[in-house]
Every structure is written in C-alpha cells, then in structure tokens.
Short mmCIF file of C-alpha atoms in Angstrom, two decimals:
data_model
loop_
_atom_site.label_atom_id
_atom_site.label_comp_id
_atom_site.label_asym_id
_atom_site.label_seq_id
_atom_site.Cartn_x
_atom_site.Cartn_y
_atom_site.Cartn_z
CA MET I 1068 -50.69 -4.43 -94.94
CA TRP I 1069 -51.32 -1.33 -92.86
CA ARG I 1070 -53.35 -3.45 -90.56
CA ARG I 1071 -50.36 -5.72 -89.96
CA ILE I 1072 -48.05 -2.75 -89.31
CA ARG I 1073 -50.55 -1.33 -86.90
CA PHE I 1074 -50.88 -4.72 -85.20
CA TYR I 1075 -47.16 -5.08 -84.67
CA PHE I 1076 -46.78 -1.52 -83.49
CA VAL I 1077 -49.65 -1.68 -81.04
CA ASN I 1078 -48.73 -5.08 -79.60
CA PHE I 1079 -44.95 -5.24 -79.80
CA GLY I 1080 -44.45 -1.56 -79.18
CA ARG I 1081 -46.61 -1.73 -76.06
CA CYS I 1082 -44.61 -4.70 -74.80
CA ASP I 1083 -41.38 -2.83 -75.27
CA ILE I 1084 -42.72 0.10 -73.25
CA ILE I 1085 -43.90 -2.28 -70.54
CA ASN I 1086 -40.50 -4.02 -70.51
CA ARG I 1087 -38.78 -0.72 -70.17
CA MET I 1088 -41.06 0.20 -67.32
CA ILE I 1089 -40.28 -3.11 -65.64
CA ASN I 1090 -36.57 -2.49 -66.06
CA ILE I 1091 -36.87 0.96 -64.56
CA ARG I 1092 -38.89 -0.42 -61.67
CA GLY I 1093 -36.24 -3.07 -61.11
CA PHE I 1094 -33.57 -0.43 -61.10
CA PHE I 1095 -35.37 1.52 -58.39
CA CYS I 1096 -35.91 -1.69 -56.45
CA ALA I 1097 -32.19 -2.40 -56.57
CA LEU I 1098 -31.48 1.17 -55.54
CA VAL I 1099 -33.80 0.98 -52.55
CA CYS I 1100 -32.81 -2.55 -51.54
CA PHE I 1101 -29.04 -2.33 -51.93
CA VAL I 1102 -27.66 1.14 -52.53
CA VAL I 1103 -29.67 3.09 -49.94
CA PRO I 1104 -29.02 0.65 -47.03
CA THR I 1105 -25.36 0.58 -47.92
CA TYR I 1106 -25.30 4.37 -47.75
CA LEU I 1107 -27.14 4.35 -44.42
CA HIS I 1108 -24.82 1.66 -43.03
CA ALA I 1109 -21.83 3.70 -44.06
CA ASP I 1110 -23.21 6.67 -42.14
CA VAL I 1111 -23.79 4.77 -38.89
CA LEU I 1112 -20.47 2.97 -39.24
CA ASP I 1113 -18.72 6.31 -39.52
CA ASP I 1114 -20.46 7.36 -36.30
CA ALA I 1115 -19.30 4.14 -34.68
CA ARG I 1116 -15.69 4.75 -35.72
CA ASP I 1117 -15.84 8.28 -34.31
CA ALA I 1118 -17.33 7.01 -31.04
CA LEU I 1119 -14.61 4.36 -30.76
CA ASN I 1120 -11.90 6.98 -31.26
CA VAL I 1121 -13.41 9.22 -28.59
CA ALA I 1122 -13.66 6.32 -26.14
CA LYS I 1123 -10.09 5.29 -26.91
CA ILE I 1124 -8.84 8.77 -25.98
CA ALA I 1125 -11.14 9.14 -22.96
CA CYS I 1126 -10.24 5.77 -21.41
CA ALA I 1127 -6.50 5.85 -22.16
CA GLY I 1128 -4.15 6.10 -19.15
CA ILE I 1129 -6.64 5.09 -16.46
CA ALA I 1130 -4.71 1.87 -15.77
CA ASP I 1131 -1.51 3.84 -15.13
CA GLU I 1132 -3.26 6.23 -12.75
CA ILE I 1133 -4.76 3.36 -10.75
CA SER I 1134 -1.37 1.61 -10.73
CA ARG I 1135 0.11 4.63 -8.95
CA VAL I 1136 -2.63 4.41 -6.33
CA SER I 1137 -1.90 0.70 -5.93
CA GLY I 1138 1.82 1.43 -5.58
CA MET I 1139 1.13 3.92 -2.78
CA ALA I 1140 -1.08 1.38 -1.03
CA THR I 1141 1.63 -1.27 -1.34
CA ALA I 1142 4.14 1.13 0.20
CA GLY I 1143 1.60 1.80 2.95
CA VAL I 1144 1.34 -1.90 3.73
CA ALA I 1145 5.12 -2.20 4.03
CA THR I 1146 5.34 0.94 6.18
CA ASN I 1147 2.55 -0.08 8.53
CA ALA I 1148 3.99 -3.59 8.81
CA VAL I 1149 7.24 -2.05 10.09
CA GLY I 1150 5.25 0.12 12.48
CA ALA I 1151 3.31 -2.86 13.80
CA VAL I 1152 6.54 -4.79 14.40
CA ALA I 1153 8.14 -1.81 16.14
CA SER I 1154 5.11 -1.28 18.37
CA GLY I 1155 4.94 -4.98 19.18
CA ALA I 1156 8.63 -5.01 20.03
CA ALA I 1157 8.14 -1.95 22.23
CA VAL I 1158 5.37 -3.73 24.12
CA GLY I 1159 7.64 -6.74 24.59
CA VAL I 1160 10.52 -4.58 25.81
CA GLY I 1161 8.17 -2.65 28.10
CA VAL I 1162 6.87 -5.85 29.67
CA ALA I 1163 10.45 -7.06 30.15
CA LYS I 1164 11.32 -3.71 31.73
CA SER I 1165 8.39 -3.96 34.14
CA ALA I 1166 9.52 -7.44 35.13
CA GLU I 1167 13.06 -6.13 35.56
CA ASP I 1168 11.89 -3.31 37.78
CA LYS I 1169 9.84 -5.72 39.88
CA GLN I 1170 12.77 -8.08 40.19
CA SER I 1171 15.04 -5.20 41.18
CA LEU I 1172 12.67 -4.21 43.94
CA ASN I 1173 12.27 -7.79 45.16
CA ASN I 1174 16.01 -8.41 45.18
CA THR I 1175 16.65 -5.19 47.06
CA VAL I 1176 14.02 -6.03 49.65
CA SER I 1177 15.28 -9.62 49.89
CA ILE I 1178 18.86 -8.53 50.49
CA SER I 1179 17.95 -5.86 52.99
CA CYS I 1180 15.65 -8.20 54.90
CA SER I 1181 17.83 -11.31 54.90
CA PHE I 1182 18.91 -12.05 58.48
CA GLU I 1183 21.80 -14.14 57.20
CA ASN I 1184 23.21 -11.29 55.18
CA VAL I 1185 22.63 -8.86 58.00
CA TYR I 1186 24.46 -11.03 60.49
CA GLN I 1187 27.33 -11.90 58.13
CA MET I 1188 27.99 -8.36 56.90
CA ASN I 1189 28.57 -5.16 58.66
CA GLU I 1190 26.36 -2.21 57.92
CA ALA I 1191 28.71 -0.66 55.37
CA GLU I 1192 29.09 -3.94 53.43
CA ALA I 1193 25.32 -4.50 53.38
CA LEU I 1194 24.68 -0.99 52.11
CA THR I 1195 27.35 -1.36 49.45
CA LEU I 1196 25.86 -4.66 48.26
CA ILE I 1197 22.36 -3.23 48.16
CA THR I 1198 23.58 -0.16 46.26
CA ASN I 1199 25.50 -2.26 43.74
CA MET I 1200 22.53 -4.55 43.13
CA GLY I 1201 20.25 -1.56 42.70
CA ASP I 1202 22.64 0.05 40.23
CA LEU I 1203 22.92 -3.19 38.24
CA TYR I 1204 19.19 -3.62 37.87
CA SER I 1205 18.68 0.10 37.33
CA GLN I 1206 21.14 0.03 34.43
CA ARG I 1207 19.37 -2.93 32.81
CA SER I 1208 15.95 -1.35 33.35
CA LYS I 1209 17.13 1.97 31.95
CA GLN I 1210 18.51 0.24 28.85
CA LEU I 1211 15.19 -1.50 28.24
CA GLY I 1212 13.40 1.80 28.74
CA ASN I 1213 15.60 3.46 26.15
CA TRP I 1214 14.92 0.65 23.71
CA ARG I 1215 11.18 1.04 24.23
CA THR I 1216 11.39 4.78 23.65
CA GLY I 1217 13.42 4.29 20.48
CA LEU I 1218 11.08 1.64 19.12
CA MET I 1219 8.06 3.84 19.71
CA ALA I 1220 9.81 6.75 18.02
CA GLY I 1221 10.28 4.48 14.98
CA ALA I 1222 6.65 3.37 15.15
CA GLY I 1223 5.58 7.01 15.24
CA ALA I 1224 7.65 7.73 12.14
CA THR I 1225 6.01 4.86 10.26
CA HIS I 1226 2.55 6.12 11.25
CA ILE I 1227 3.42 9.57 9.96
CA ALA I 1228 4.75 8.09 6.70
CA SER I 1229 1.58 6.03 6.32
CA ALA I 1230 -0.55 9.13 6.90
CA VAL I 1231 1.42 10.98 4.21
CA LEU I 1232 0.90 8.14 1.73
CA GLY I 1233 -2.79 8.00 2.61
CA GLY I 1234 -3.08 11.75 2.16
CA ILE I 1235 -1.62 11.48 -1.35
CA ASN I 1236 -4.17 8.82 -2.28
CA VAL I 1237 -7.20 10.20 -0.47
CA ASN I 1238 -8.00 12.84 -3.11
CA GLN I 1239 -8.76 11.04 -6.36
CA SER I 1240 -10.69 13.84 -8.06
CA GLU I 1241 -8.57 13.62 -11.23
CA LEU I 1242 -9.04 9.84 -11.45
CA ALA I 1243 -12.77 10.30 -10.84
CA GLN I 1244 -13.00 12.82 -13.69
CA HIS I 1245 -11.03 10.49 -15.96
CA VAL I 1246 -13.28 7.51 -15.23
CA THR I 1247 -16.38 9.68 -15.65
CA ALA I 1248 -15.17 10.82 -19.08
CA CYS I 1249 -14.56 7.20 -20.05
CA ASN I 1250 -18.04 6.19 -18.85
CA ASN I 1251 -19.62 9.02 -20.87
CA ALA I 1252 -17.76 7.87 -23.99
CA LEU I 1253 -19.02 4.33 -23.38
CA SER I 1254 -22.58 5.66 -23.13
CA GLN I 1255 -22.18 7.11 -26.61
CA LEU I 1256 -20.94 3.73 -27.82
CA ARG I 1257 -24.11 2.13 -26.48
CA ILE I 1258 -26.20 4.61 -28.47
CA VAL I 1259 -24.27 3.80 -31.64
CA GLN I 1260 -24.61 0.09 -30.92
CA LYS I 1261 -28.41 0.45 -30.82
CA GLN I 1262 -28.37 2.43 -34.08
CA MET I 1263 -26.37 -0.28 -35.82
CA ALA I 1264 -28.78 -2.91 -34.53
CA SER I 1265 -31.81 -0.97 -35.74
CA GLU I 1266 -30.29 -0.51 -39.21
CA GLY I 1267 -29.42 -4.16 -39.58
CA VAL I 1268 -25.64 -4.06 -39.26
CA SER I 1269 -24.68 -7.67 -38.62
CA PRO I 1270 -23.14 -8.40 -35.21
CA PHE I 1271 -21.50 -11.52 -36.67
CA THR I 1272 -19.80 -10.26 -39.81
CA ASN I 1273 -19.26 -6.54 -39.30
CA PRO I 1274 -15.94 -5.91 -37.49
CA ILE I 1275 -16.87 -2.40 -36.32
CA ARG I 1276 -20.01 -3.56 -34.57
CA GLN I 1277 -18.05 -6.45 -33.06
CA GLN I 1278 -15.44 -4.05 -31.67
CA VAL I 1279 -18.11 -1.76 -30.26
CA THR I 1280 -19.82 -4.69 -28.55
CA ARG I 1281 -16.55 -6.02 -27.12
CA ALA I 1282 -15.49 -2.58 -25.86
CA ILE I 1283 -18.81 -2.10 -24.09
CA ASP I 1284 -18.68 -5.57 -22.53
CA VAL I 1285 -15.11 -5.17 -21.28
CA CYS I 1286 -15.21 -1.52 -20.21
CA MET I 1287 -18.55 -1.58 -18.41
CA ASP I 1288 -16.81 -2.74 -15.19
CA LEU I 1289 -14.89 0.56 -14.98
CA ASP I 1290 -17.14 2.25 -12.47
CA ILE I 1291 -16.89 5.63 -10.75
CA ALA I 1292 -18.17 3.90 -7.60
CA ASP I 1293 -14.82 2.08 -7.34
CA VAL I 1294 -12.99 5.41 -7.23
CA GLU I 1295 -15.27 6.45 -4.38
CA LYS I 1296 -14.34 3.21 -2.61
CA ILE I 1297 -10.65 4.11 -3.01
CA GLU I 1298 -11.22 7.49 -1.38
CA LYS I 1299 -13.22 5.91 1.44
CA LYS I 1300 -10.52 3.33 2.19
CA GLU I 1301 -7.77 5.94 2.05
CA LYS I 1302 -9.68 8.14 4.50
CA ALA I 1303 -9.73 5.14 6.86
CA VAL I 1304 -5.97 4.65 6.37
CA LEU I 1305 -5.33 8.36 6.94
CA GLY I 1306 -7.47 8.39 10.09
CA SER I 1307 -5.92 5.29 11.66
CA SER I 1308 -2.38 6.41 10.74
CA ALA I 1309 -2.87 9.90 12.16
CA THR I 1310 -4.32 8.45 15.36
CA GLY I 1311 -1.51 5.91 15.55
CA ALA I 1312 1.08 8.65 15.10
CA ALA I 1313 -0.42 10.71 17.95
CA ILE I 1314 -0.53 7.67 20.22
CA ALA I 1315 3.04 6.67 19.33
CA ILE I 1316 4.30 10.18 20.08
CA ALA I 1317 2.46 10.11 23.41
CA SER I 1318 4.07 6.75 24.15
CA VAL I 1319 7.53 8.16 23.38
CA ILE I 1320 6.97 11.06 25.77
CA THR I 1321 5.56 8.78 28.47
CA SER I 1322 8.37 6.24 28.09
CA ALA I 1323 11.04 8.94 28.22
CA SER I 1324 9.45 10.43 31.36
CA ALA I 1325 9.27 7.02 33.02
CA ASN I 1326 12.90 6.40 32.17
CA SER I 1327 14.25 9.74 33.40
CA ASP I 1328 17.06 9.65 35.95
CA LYS I 1329 15.21 12.08 38.20
CA LEU I 1330 12.17 9.84 38.52
CA ARG I 1331 14.20 6.63 38.75
CA SER I 1332 16.32 7.97 41.58
CA ALA I 1333 13.33 9.03 43.65
CA MET I 1334 12.62 6.63 46.49
CA GLY I 1335 9.32 7.94 47.83
CA ASP I 1336 6.10 5.97 47.49
CA LYS I 1337 4.53 8.75 45.42
CA GLU I 1338 7.41 8.74 42.92
CA LYS I 1339 7.46 4.96 42.71
CA LYS I 1340 3.72 4.90 42.01
CA LYS I 1341 4.17 7.53 39.28
CA PHE I 1342 7.10 5.54 37.87
CA ASN I 1343 4.98 2.38 37.66
CA ASN I 1344 1.99 4.20 36.21
CA LEU I 1345 4.08 5.83 33.49
CA ASN I 1346 5.60 2.51 32.52
CA THR I 1347 2.18 0.85 32.40
CA ALA I 1348 0.75 3.71 30.33
CA SER I 1349 3.69 3.61 27.91
CA ASN I 1350 3.24 -0.12 27.38
CA ALA I 1351 -0.50 0.32 26.83
CA LEU I 1352 0.03 3.13 24.34
CA ALA I 1353 2.55 1.00 22.46
CA GLY I 1354 -0.07 -1.75 22.19
CA VAL I 1355 -2.72 0.65 20.87
CA SER I 1356 -0.24 2.07 18.38
CA GLY I 1357 0.51 -1.43 17.12
CA ALA I 1358 -3.21 -2.16 16.73
CA GLY I 1359 -3.57 1.04 14.68
CA ALA I 1360 -0.74 -0.06 12.40
CA VAL I 1361 -2.45 -3.42 11.89
CA MET I 1362 -5.72 -1.68 10.99
CA SER I 1363 -3.95 0.55 8.47
CA THR I 1364 -2.31 -2.53 6.97
CA VAL I 1365 -5.71 -4.22 6.58
CA PHE I 1366 -7.21 -1.13 4.92
CA ASN I 1367 -4.27 -0.86 2.53
CA ALA I 1368 -4.41 -4.57 1.71
CA SER I 1369 -8.09 -4.33 0.73
CA LEU I 1370 -7.25 -1.23 -1.31
CA ILE I 1371 -4.53 -3.13 -3.18
CA LYS I 1372 -7.02 -5.88 -4.06
CA LEU I 1373 -9.53 -3.33 -5.38
CA THR I 1374 -6.98 -1.36 -7.40
CA ARG I 1375 -5.46 -4.48 -8.96
CA GLN I 1376 -8.90 -5.51 -10.21
CA MET I 1377 -9.43 -2.01 -11.60
CA VAL I 1378 -6.02 -2.01 -13.30
CA GLN I 1379 -6.79 -5.32 -15.01
CA THR I 1380 -10.18 -4.05 -16.19
CA ALA I 1381 -8.66 -0.78 -17.44
CA ARG I 1382 -5.92 -2.64 -19.35
CA GLU I 1383 -8.47 -4.92 -21.01
CA CYS I 1384 -10.65 -1.91 -21.86
CA GLU I 1385 -7.76 -0.07 -23.48
CA GLY I 1386 -6.92 -3.22 -25.44
CA ALA I 1387 -10.49 -3.62 -26.68
CA LEU I 1388 -10.63 0.02 -27.84
CA ALA I 1389 -7.21 -0.17 -29.53
CA GLN I 1390 -8.13 -3.03 -31.87
#
C-alpha cells in the first residue's frame, strides 16, 4: 500500500510540477512575445505622434507666406507690363516726332527754294508762309515731344514701383527660417520612421506609420534651396527695375530738354545738331527702358511659376500632417 502511494506521489506529483513549470514558461513566452513588443510599439508610436505634432506646427503657414511672395511677383508682372507698353509707346512717339521734325525741315527748305513760289509771292508773303508752316510743324512736333516725355515719366514710375515690390520680396529670411524649421521637423520624422521599421510596426496596417510615411513623401519637396532661388530672382528684378528707373528718368530729362522752346527756336547748325542728338538719345533711352521692363517681367514670371509650385507643395504637406 505504501508502495502504491509512493508511486503515485513520485510519478503524478512530478508530472504536476513539470506541468506547472511548462505553464509558467508559456506565460513568460507570451509575455515576451506579445506584451513586451506591444509596450515597445506603444513607446515608439508615442514618439511618432509627438514628432507629427511638432512637424505640423513647424510647417504650418508656409503656404500663406509663399502666396504673399507670389502675389507681389504677380503685381510686379502687371507693373512691368505697363512700363514696357509705356516705353514702347514713347519710342513710337519719338520716332514719329523725328519724322515730323525732318518733314518740317524739308517742307521749309522746299518752300523757300521753290522758284515758283518765289516768283508768285512777294518777299513778305513768302516769309509769312514759311513762318506759318514752321509754326504748324513745330506745334505738332512739340506735342509729340510732350507725349514722349509723359510716357517716359510713367515708365519711370512703373520701374520704381517694380523696384519697391522687388525690394519687399528680396529679403526672405523669415521664410527661410520657417522652411528650415519645417525641414528639421521632417528629419525627426525620418528618425522615428526608421525606429518604427526596426521595431516591426507594420507600414500597411498601422495608421501612425502610414501618416509619417505620407508626410515625409509629400513634404520632402519643401526645400530651402527654393527660397534661395526666390531671393536670387528678386535681386534680378530689383536690379533691372532700378536700372530701368534710372534710364527712364534720364530719358524724361533728355526728352524735356530736346522739346524746350529755347532749343527749338534756335536756328544755328550747332543748336540743330544738339536738338537732333537729344531726340535720338531720348528715343534710345526709351527703348532700353522698355527692354528693362521686359526683363523684369520675365524674372517675375519665372518667380510666379516657382512660388506656385511651392505653394502647392506646402498645402499638400500641411494636409498630410493634419490627418
């Protein structure tokens, strides 16, 4: 009897201890395989949420800042377009004035040298006719000269306005700092993305990892180099506009001098040569001013294209971070 009790105790009791040990081992296995990873995942997911919140704050508002730059560039295009038209019109008026002056001189010479007119009119009548013809053409020429001066004054004003707009846009230090902060926040997101990958967070089923991946993919095109391109283009706009303004002002002064009554009334060869030279110079300056306005328009147009692309990227980035 005691042998049987001992047999059962030794055999069945040992099995029970072994079973308990197996159960304990299974418990630890479950703890290691399921509970610990879940705890670790929770930790890295919390880091990912924090990084997303930081990036959301850092990248917010960039689209609006770039939109203001784009708006200034659009205004610059419109302003320079007006300046180009004014300068072109001034050139056209100046050419017409030169032709008018030439015609006036030819008509005066023709009348004074026409034997028929000389023989048919007395000296007083001939002088009166010549004077009247000269006054008629002088009045037309003076009117064209005034138009040219006024047009170039308008062109100068548009160049100055364009330079002011370019000066507002040329310093983008605040935008550069904003984009840099956003890029730094995205760098932290990349670190968290690698941590989630190394700890086995699924890129297919975990929404936080999916959002991190999407934010990185969308926001990576926001580059500080684009802000540097904005500043470079605006410096070109500012330079061409400032030069155009100086040339336009010089053209106004030259045109006004050429159209002065004192110079127009002078009959000597020296004064006539100066009169013609001033008119030619004024027309040439008007042409250069118009070319400067066209260049500023081109620079602003390329700037608009760049900023619109940046605005779209910034909007998509803000949308990806806000999900």
